[in-house]
Coordinates of C-alpha atoms in Angstrom, one line a residue:
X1 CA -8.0 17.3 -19.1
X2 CA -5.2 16.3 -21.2
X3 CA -1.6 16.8 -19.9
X4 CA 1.8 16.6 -21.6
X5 CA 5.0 15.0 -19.8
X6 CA 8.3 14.6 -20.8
X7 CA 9.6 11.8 -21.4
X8 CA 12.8 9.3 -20.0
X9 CA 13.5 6.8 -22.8
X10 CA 14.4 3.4 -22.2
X11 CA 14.6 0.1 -24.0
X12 CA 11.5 -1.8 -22.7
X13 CA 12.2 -4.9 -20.7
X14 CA 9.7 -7.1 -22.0
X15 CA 10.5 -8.1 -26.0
X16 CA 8.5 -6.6 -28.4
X17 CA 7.9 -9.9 -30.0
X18 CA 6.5 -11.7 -26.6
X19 CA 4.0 -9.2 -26.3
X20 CA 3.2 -9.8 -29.7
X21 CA 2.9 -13.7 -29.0
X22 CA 0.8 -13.5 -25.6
X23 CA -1.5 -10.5 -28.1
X24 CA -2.4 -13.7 -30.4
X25 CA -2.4 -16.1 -27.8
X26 CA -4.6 -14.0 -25.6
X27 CA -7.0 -13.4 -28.7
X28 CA -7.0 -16.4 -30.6
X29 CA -9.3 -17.7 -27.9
X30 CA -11.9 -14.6 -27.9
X31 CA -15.4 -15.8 -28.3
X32 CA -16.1 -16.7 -24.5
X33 CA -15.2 -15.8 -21.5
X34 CA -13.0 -17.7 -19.1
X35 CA -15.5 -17.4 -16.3
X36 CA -19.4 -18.0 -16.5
X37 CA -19.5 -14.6 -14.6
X38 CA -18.4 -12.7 -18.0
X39 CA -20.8 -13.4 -20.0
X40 CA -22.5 -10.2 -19.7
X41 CA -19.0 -8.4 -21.0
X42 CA -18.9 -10.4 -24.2
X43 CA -15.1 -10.8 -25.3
X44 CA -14.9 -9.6 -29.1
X45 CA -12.5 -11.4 -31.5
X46 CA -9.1 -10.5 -32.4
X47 CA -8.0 -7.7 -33.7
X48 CA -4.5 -6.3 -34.8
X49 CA -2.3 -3.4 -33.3
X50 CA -1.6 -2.3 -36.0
X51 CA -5.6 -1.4 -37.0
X52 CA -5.7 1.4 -34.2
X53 CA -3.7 4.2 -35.2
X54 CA -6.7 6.2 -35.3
X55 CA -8.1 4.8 -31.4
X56 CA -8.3 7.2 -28.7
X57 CA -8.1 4.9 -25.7
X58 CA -9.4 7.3 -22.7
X59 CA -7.8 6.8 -19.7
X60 CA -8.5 8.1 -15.8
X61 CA -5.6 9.4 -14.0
X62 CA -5.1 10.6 -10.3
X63 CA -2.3 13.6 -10.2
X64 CA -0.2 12.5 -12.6
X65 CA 0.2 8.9 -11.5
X66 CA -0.6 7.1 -14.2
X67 CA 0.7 9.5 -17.0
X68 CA 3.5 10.2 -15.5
X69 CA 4.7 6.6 -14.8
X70 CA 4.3 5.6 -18.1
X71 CA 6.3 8.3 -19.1
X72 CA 9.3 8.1 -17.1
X73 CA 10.1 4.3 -17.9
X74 CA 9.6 4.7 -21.7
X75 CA 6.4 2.9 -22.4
X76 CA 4.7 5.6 -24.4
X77 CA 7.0 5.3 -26.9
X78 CA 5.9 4.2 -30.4
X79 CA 2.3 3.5 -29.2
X80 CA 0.0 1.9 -31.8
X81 CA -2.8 4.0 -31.0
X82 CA -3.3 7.4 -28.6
X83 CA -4.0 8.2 -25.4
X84 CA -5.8 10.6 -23.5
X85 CA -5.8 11.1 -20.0
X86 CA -8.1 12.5 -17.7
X87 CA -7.5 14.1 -14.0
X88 CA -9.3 12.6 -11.7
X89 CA -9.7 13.7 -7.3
X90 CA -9.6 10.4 -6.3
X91 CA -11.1 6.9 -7.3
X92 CA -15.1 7.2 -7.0
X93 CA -15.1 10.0 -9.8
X94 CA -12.9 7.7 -11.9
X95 CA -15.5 4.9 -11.6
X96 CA -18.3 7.3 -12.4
X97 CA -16.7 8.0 -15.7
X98 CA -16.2 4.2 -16.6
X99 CA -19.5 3.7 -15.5
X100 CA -20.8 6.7 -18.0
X101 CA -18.5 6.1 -20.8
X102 CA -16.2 8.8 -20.8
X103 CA -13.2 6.7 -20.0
X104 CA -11.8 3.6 -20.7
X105 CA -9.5 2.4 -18.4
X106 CA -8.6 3.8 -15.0
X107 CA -6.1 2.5 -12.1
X108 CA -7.5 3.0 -8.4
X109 CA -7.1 2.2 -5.0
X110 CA -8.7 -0.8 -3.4
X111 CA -12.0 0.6 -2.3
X112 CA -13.3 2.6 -5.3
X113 CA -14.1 -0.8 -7.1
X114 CA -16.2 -2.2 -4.2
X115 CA -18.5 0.6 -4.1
X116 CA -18.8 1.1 -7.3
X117 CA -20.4 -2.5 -7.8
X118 CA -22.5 -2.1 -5.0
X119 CA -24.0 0.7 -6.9
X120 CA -24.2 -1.1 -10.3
X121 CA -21.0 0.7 -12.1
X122 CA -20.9 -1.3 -15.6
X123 CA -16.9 -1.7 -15.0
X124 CA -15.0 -5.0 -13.9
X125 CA -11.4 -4.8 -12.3
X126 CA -8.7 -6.5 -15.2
X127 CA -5.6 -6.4 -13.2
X128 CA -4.3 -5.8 -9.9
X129 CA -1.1 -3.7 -8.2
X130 CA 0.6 -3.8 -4.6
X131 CA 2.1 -1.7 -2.4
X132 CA 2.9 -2.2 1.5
X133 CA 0.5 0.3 2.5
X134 CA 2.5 2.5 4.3
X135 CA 1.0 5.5 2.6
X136 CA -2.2 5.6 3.5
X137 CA -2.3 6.8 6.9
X138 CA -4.5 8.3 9.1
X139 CA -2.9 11.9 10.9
X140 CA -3.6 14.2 13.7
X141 CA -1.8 17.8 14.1
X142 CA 1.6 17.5 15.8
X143 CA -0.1 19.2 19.2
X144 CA -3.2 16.7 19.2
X145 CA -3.9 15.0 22.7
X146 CA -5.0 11.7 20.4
X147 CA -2.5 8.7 20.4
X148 CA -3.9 6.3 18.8
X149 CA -7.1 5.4 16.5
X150 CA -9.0 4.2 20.0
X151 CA -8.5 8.2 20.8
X152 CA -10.7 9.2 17.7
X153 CA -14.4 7.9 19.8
X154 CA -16.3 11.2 19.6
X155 CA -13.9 13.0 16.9
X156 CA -14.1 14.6 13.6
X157 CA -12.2 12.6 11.0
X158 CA -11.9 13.9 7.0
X159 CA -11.8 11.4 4.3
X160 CA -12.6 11.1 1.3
X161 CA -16.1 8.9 0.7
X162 CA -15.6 5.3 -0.8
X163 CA -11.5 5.7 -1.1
X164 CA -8.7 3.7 0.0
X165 CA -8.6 5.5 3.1
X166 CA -12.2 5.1 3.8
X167 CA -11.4 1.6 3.9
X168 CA -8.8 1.4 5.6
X169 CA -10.6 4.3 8.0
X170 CA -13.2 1.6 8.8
X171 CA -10.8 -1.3 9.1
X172 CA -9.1 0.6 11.6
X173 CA -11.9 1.9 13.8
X174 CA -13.2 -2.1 13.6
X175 CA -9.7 -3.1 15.0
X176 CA -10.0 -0.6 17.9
X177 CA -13.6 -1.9 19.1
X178 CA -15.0 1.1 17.7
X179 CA -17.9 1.3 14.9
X180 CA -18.2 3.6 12.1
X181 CA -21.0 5.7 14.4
X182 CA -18.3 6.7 16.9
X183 CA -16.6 9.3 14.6
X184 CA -17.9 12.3 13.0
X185 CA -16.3 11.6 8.8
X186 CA -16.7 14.4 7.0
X187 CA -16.4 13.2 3.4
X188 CA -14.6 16.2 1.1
X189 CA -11.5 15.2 -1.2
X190 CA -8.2 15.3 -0.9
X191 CA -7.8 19.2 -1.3
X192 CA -10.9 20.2 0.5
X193 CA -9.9 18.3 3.4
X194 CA -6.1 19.5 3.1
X195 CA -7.0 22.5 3.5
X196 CA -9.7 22.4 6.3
X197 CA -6.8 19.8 7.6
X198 CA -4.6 23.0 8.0
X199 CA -7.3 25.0 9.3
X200 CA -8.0 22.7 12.4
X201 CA -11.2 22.0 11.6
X202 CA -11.1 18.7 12.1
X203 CA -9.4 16.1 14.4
X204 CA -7.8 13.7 12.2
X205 CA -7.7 12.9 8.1
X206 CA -7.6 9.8 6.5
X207 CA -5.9 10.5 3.4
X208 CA -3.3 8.3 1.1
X209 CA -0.1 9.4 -0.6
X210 CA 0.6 11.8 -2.1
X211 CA -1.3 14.0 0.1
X212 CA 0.2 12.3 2.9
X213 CA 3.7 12.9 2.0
X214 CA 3.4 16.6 1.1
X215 CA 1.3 17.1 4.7
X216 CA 4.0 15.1 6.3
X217 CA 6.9 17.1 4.7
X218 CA 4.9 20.0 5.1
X219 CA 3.6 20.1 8.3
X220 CA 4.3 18.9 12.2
X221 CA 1.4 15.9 11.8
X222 CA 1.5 12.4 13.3
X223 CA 1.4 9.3 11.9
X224 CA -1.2 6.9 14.4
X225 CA -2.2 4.2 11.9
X226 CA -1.0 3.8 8.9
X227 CA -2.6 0.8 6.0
X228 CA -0.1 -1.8 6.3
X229 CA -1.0 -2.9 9.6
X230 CA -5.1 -3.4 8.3
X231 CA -5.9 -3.0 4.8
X232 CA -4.6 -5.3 1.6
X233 CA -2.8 -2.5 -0.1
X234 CA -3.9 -3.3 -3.5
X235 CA -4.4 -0.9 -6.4
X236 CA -6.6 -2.1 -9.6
X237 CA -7.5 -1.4 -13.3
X238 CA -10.8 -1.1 -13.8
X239 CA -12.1 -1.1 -17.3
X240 CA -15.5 0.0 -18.4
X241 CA -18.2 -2.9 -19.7
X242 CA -18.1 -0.5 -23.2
X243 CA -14.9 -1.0 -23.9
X244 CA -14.7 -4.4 -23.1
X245 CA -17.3 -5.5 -25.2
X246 CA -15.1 -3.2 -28.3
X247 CA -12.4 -5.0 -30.3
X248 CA -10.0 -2.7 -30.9
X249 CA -10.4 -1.4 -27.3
X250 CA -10.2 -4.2 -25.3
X251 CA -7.0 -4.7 -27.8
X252 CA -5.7 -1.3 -26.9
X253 CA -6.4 -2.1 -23.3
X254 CA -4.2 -5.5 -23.6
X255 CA -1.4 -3.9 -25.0
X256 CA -1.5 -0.5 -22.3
X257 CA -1.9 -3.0 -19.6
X258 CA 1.3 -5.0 -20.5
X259 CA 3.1 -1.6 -20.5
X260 CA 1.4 -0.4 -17.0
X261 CA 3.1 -3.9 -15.8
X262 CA 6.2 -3.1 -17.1
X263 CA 6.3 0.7 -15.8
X264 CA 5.7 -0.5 -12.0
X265 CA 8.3 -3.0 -12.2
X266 CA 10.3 0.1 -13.6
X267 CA 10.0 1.9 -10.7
X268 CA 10.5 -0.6 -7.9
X269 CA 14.0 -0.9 -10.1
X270 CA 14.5 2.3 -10.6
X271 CA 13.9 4.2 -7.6
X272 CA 15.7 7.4 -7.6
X273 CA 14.9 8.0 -10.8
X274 CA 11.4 7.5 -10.8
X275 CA 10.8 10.0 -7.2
X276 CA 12.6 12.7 -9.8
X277 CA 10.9 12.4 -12.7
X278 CA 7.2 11.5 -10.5
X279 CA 8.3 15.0 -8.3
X280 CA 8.8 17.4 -11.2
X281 CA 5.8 16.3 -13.4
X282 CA 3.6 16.5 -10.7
X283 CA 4.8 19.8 -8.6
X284 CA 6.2 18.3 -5.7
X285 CA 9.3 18.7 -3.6
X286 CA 11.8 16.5 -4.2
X287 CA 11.9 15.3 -0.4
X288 CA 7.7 14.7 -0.3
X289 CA 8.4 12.8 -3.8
X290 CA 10.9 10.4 -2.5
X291 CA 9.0 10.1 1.0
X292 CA 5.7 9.1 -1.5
X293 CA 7.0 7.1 -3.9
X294 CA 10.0 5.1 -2.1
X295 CA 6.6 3.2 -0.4
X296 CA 3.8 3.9 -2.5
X297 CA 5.1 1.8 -5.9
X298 CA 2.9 -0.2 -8.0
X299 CA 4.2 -3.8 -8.3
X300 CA 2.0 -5.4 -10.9
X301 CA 1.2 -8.8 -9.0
X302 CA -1.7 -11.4 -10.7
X303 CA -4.7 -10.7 -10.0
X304 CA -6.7 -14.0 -9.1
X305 CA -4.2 -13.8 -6.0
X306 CA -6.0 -10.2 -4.3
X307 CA -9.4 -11.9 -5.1
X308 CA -9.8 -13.6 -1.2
X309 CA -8.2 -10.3 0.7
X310 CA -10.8 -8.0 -1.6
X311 CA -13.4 -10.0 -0.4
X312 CA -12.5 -9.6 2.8
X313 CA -12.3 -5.7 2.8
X314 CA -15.7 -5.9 0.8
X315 CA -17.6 -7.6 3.5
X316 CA -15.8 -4.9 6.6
X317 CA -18.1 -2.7 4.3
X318 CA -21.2 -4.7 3.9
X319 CA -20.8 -5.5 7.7
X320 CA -21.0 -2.1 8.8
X321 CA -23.9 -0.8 6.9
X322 CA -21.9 0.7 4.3
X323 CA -23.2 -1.4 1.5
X324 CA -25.0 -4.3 0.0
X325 CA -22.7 -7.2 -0.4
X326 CA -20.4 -7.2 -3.6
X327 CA -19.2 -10.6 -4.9
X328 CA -15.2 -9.4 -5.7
X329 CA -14.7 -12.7 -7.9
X330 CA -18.1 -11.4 -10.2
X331 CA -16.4 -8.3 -10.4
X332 CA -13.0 -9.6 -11.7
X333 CA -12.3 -10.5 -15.4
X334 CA -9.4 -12.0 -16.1
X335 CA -9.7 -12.4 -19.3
X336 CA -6.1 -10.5 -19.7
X337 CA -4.4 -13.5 -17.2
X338 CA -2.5 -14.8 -20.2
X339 CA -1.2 -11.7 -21.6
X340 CA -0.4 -10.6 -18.1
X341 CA 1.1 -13.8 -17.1
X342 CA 4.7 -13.3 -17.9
X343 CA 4.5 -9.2 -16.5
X344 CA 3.0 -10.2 -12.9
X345 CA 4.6 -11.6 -10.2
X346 CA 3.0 -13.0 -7.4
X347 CA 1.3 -10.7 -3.8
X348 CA 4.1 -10.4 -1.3
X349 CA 3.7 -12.1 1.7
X350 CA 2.0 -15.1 0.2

């Protein structure tokens, strides 16, 4: 599904002629890969931006998010090719599609990638995004007797299966001495489980902004865990084997990526502005949109510096009987470090 936003104009920070420059130098070198790992996602040799007028780069979306930060800090303006976007639930349908073919490019949260290589998705994380964490939170109704995530032994929990919350669902039942067995998840999406959320039909929800926001602003629940004190935070692109192993796609995908970097910086800078302009073209109140976005940003950080903490959430799921093991660095191609380079900043906290 296709959706139209209007657009904030503003002069791009990054100079049309470096992106240019890091375009070359990044496909100059095409022919191999800059990790034995790749070599099943050949990397095709250059081509121009200005051969794809006619691409349709497909990318995933989650309400708006994507789209609609592009949008707001300018950087679909004079685009050298199209784009069409796709609404996703959450991240496991968006990997499905990459995995299938129907989309390109999609940007998810930090769990989505891990099971979809342990079930053999053909798509490979290209760049990496961080946020605190303080979004993703696990709630209980206002009135709830449970205090904290220890409380939950014996409950009913809502979450969405192999999400960001999931993760950080198991990370924090692991830190309480509790395993996965002691709860009762019921896996539904985000509005499934708002709903049955509201209904009291279940005990707690795992759930990420900005569902969290709009339940918090919306409703008397509690906060008793929230990401930032377990999980890494990270959000990635993940970009289908297909269109890596295209020319002109994996071009398109360069360039779009650059501008994704640019549009998070954007927003860190730009604060105010960004909670409007994310409020109104998704249908939320302006106080839920500033609660969500004032600590859900996407700073564009390099990617070979979330490869250890990946891991780490990766084996939490391996451990518990979630999945087989997933090798995070196999799953990475950086092939887009140069272009990316001078866009990326390193993860805070390091």
């Amino acid at each position: 599904m296709t959706t139209t936003l209007s657009p904030i104009h503003r002069r791009s920070a990054f100079p049309a002629v470096l992106l240019a420059l890091s375009l070359i130098v990044l496909l100059v070198g095409a022919g191999c890969a800059t990790r034995d790992s790749e070599a099943s996602v050949p990397v095709p040799d250059r081509v121009d931006l200005e051969d794809l007028s006619d691409l349709v780069l497909r990318v995933g979306d989650q309400k708006g998010g994507t789209q609609a930060l592009l949008t707001a800090a300018g950087e679909l303006d004079d685009l050298p090719y199209e784009i069409e976007f796709s609404t996703f639930t959450s991240g496991p349908p968006q990997v499905e599609a990459l995995n299938a073919g129907q989309i390109d490019l999609a940007v998810t949260g930090n769990t989505p990638p891990v099971f979809g290589a342990a079930a053999g998705a053909r798509a490979s994380i290209v760049s990496a995004y961080a946020n605190g964490g303080e979004g993703d939170r696990i709630l209980v109704p206002g009135d709830s007797p449970v205090r904290s995530v220890a409380d939950l032994a014996g409950r009913k929990v809502l979450v969405a299966k192999g999400t960001s919350a999931h993760g950080h669902l198991l990370l924090q039942l692991r830190g309480a001495g509790l395993s996965p067995d002691s709860v009762e998840m019921v896996f539904l999406q985000p509005a499934e489980a708002g709903s049955a959320f509201a209904r009291g039909d279940a005990d707690a929800w795992a759930i990420w902004d900005p569902y969290t926001a709009i339940t918090q602003t919306t409703t008397d629940a509690r906060t008793i865990a929230t990401a930032a004190e377990a999980s890494n935070g990270f959000w990635f692109g993940l970009a289908s084997h297909d269109a890596l192993a295209d020319a002109r796609r994996q071009t398109a995908i360069a360039d779009l990526l650059v501008r994704l970097a640019q549009a998070g910086t954007w927003t860190v800078e730009n604060p105010a502005q960004w909670a409007e302009f994310y409020g109104e073209a998704v249908g939320l109140t302006p106080e839920a949109a500033d609660l969500s976005q004032g600590r859900s940003t996407r700073r564009p950080v390099s990617l070979a510096d979330t490869v250890e903490r990946e891991q780490q959430l990766a084996d939490v799921f391996t451990e518990d009987g979630q999945i087989d093991p997933v090798d995070i660095e196999g799953l990475v191609d950086d092939r887009y470090a140069d272009v990316l380079g001078p866009v990326v900043g390193p993860v805070p906290g390091r």
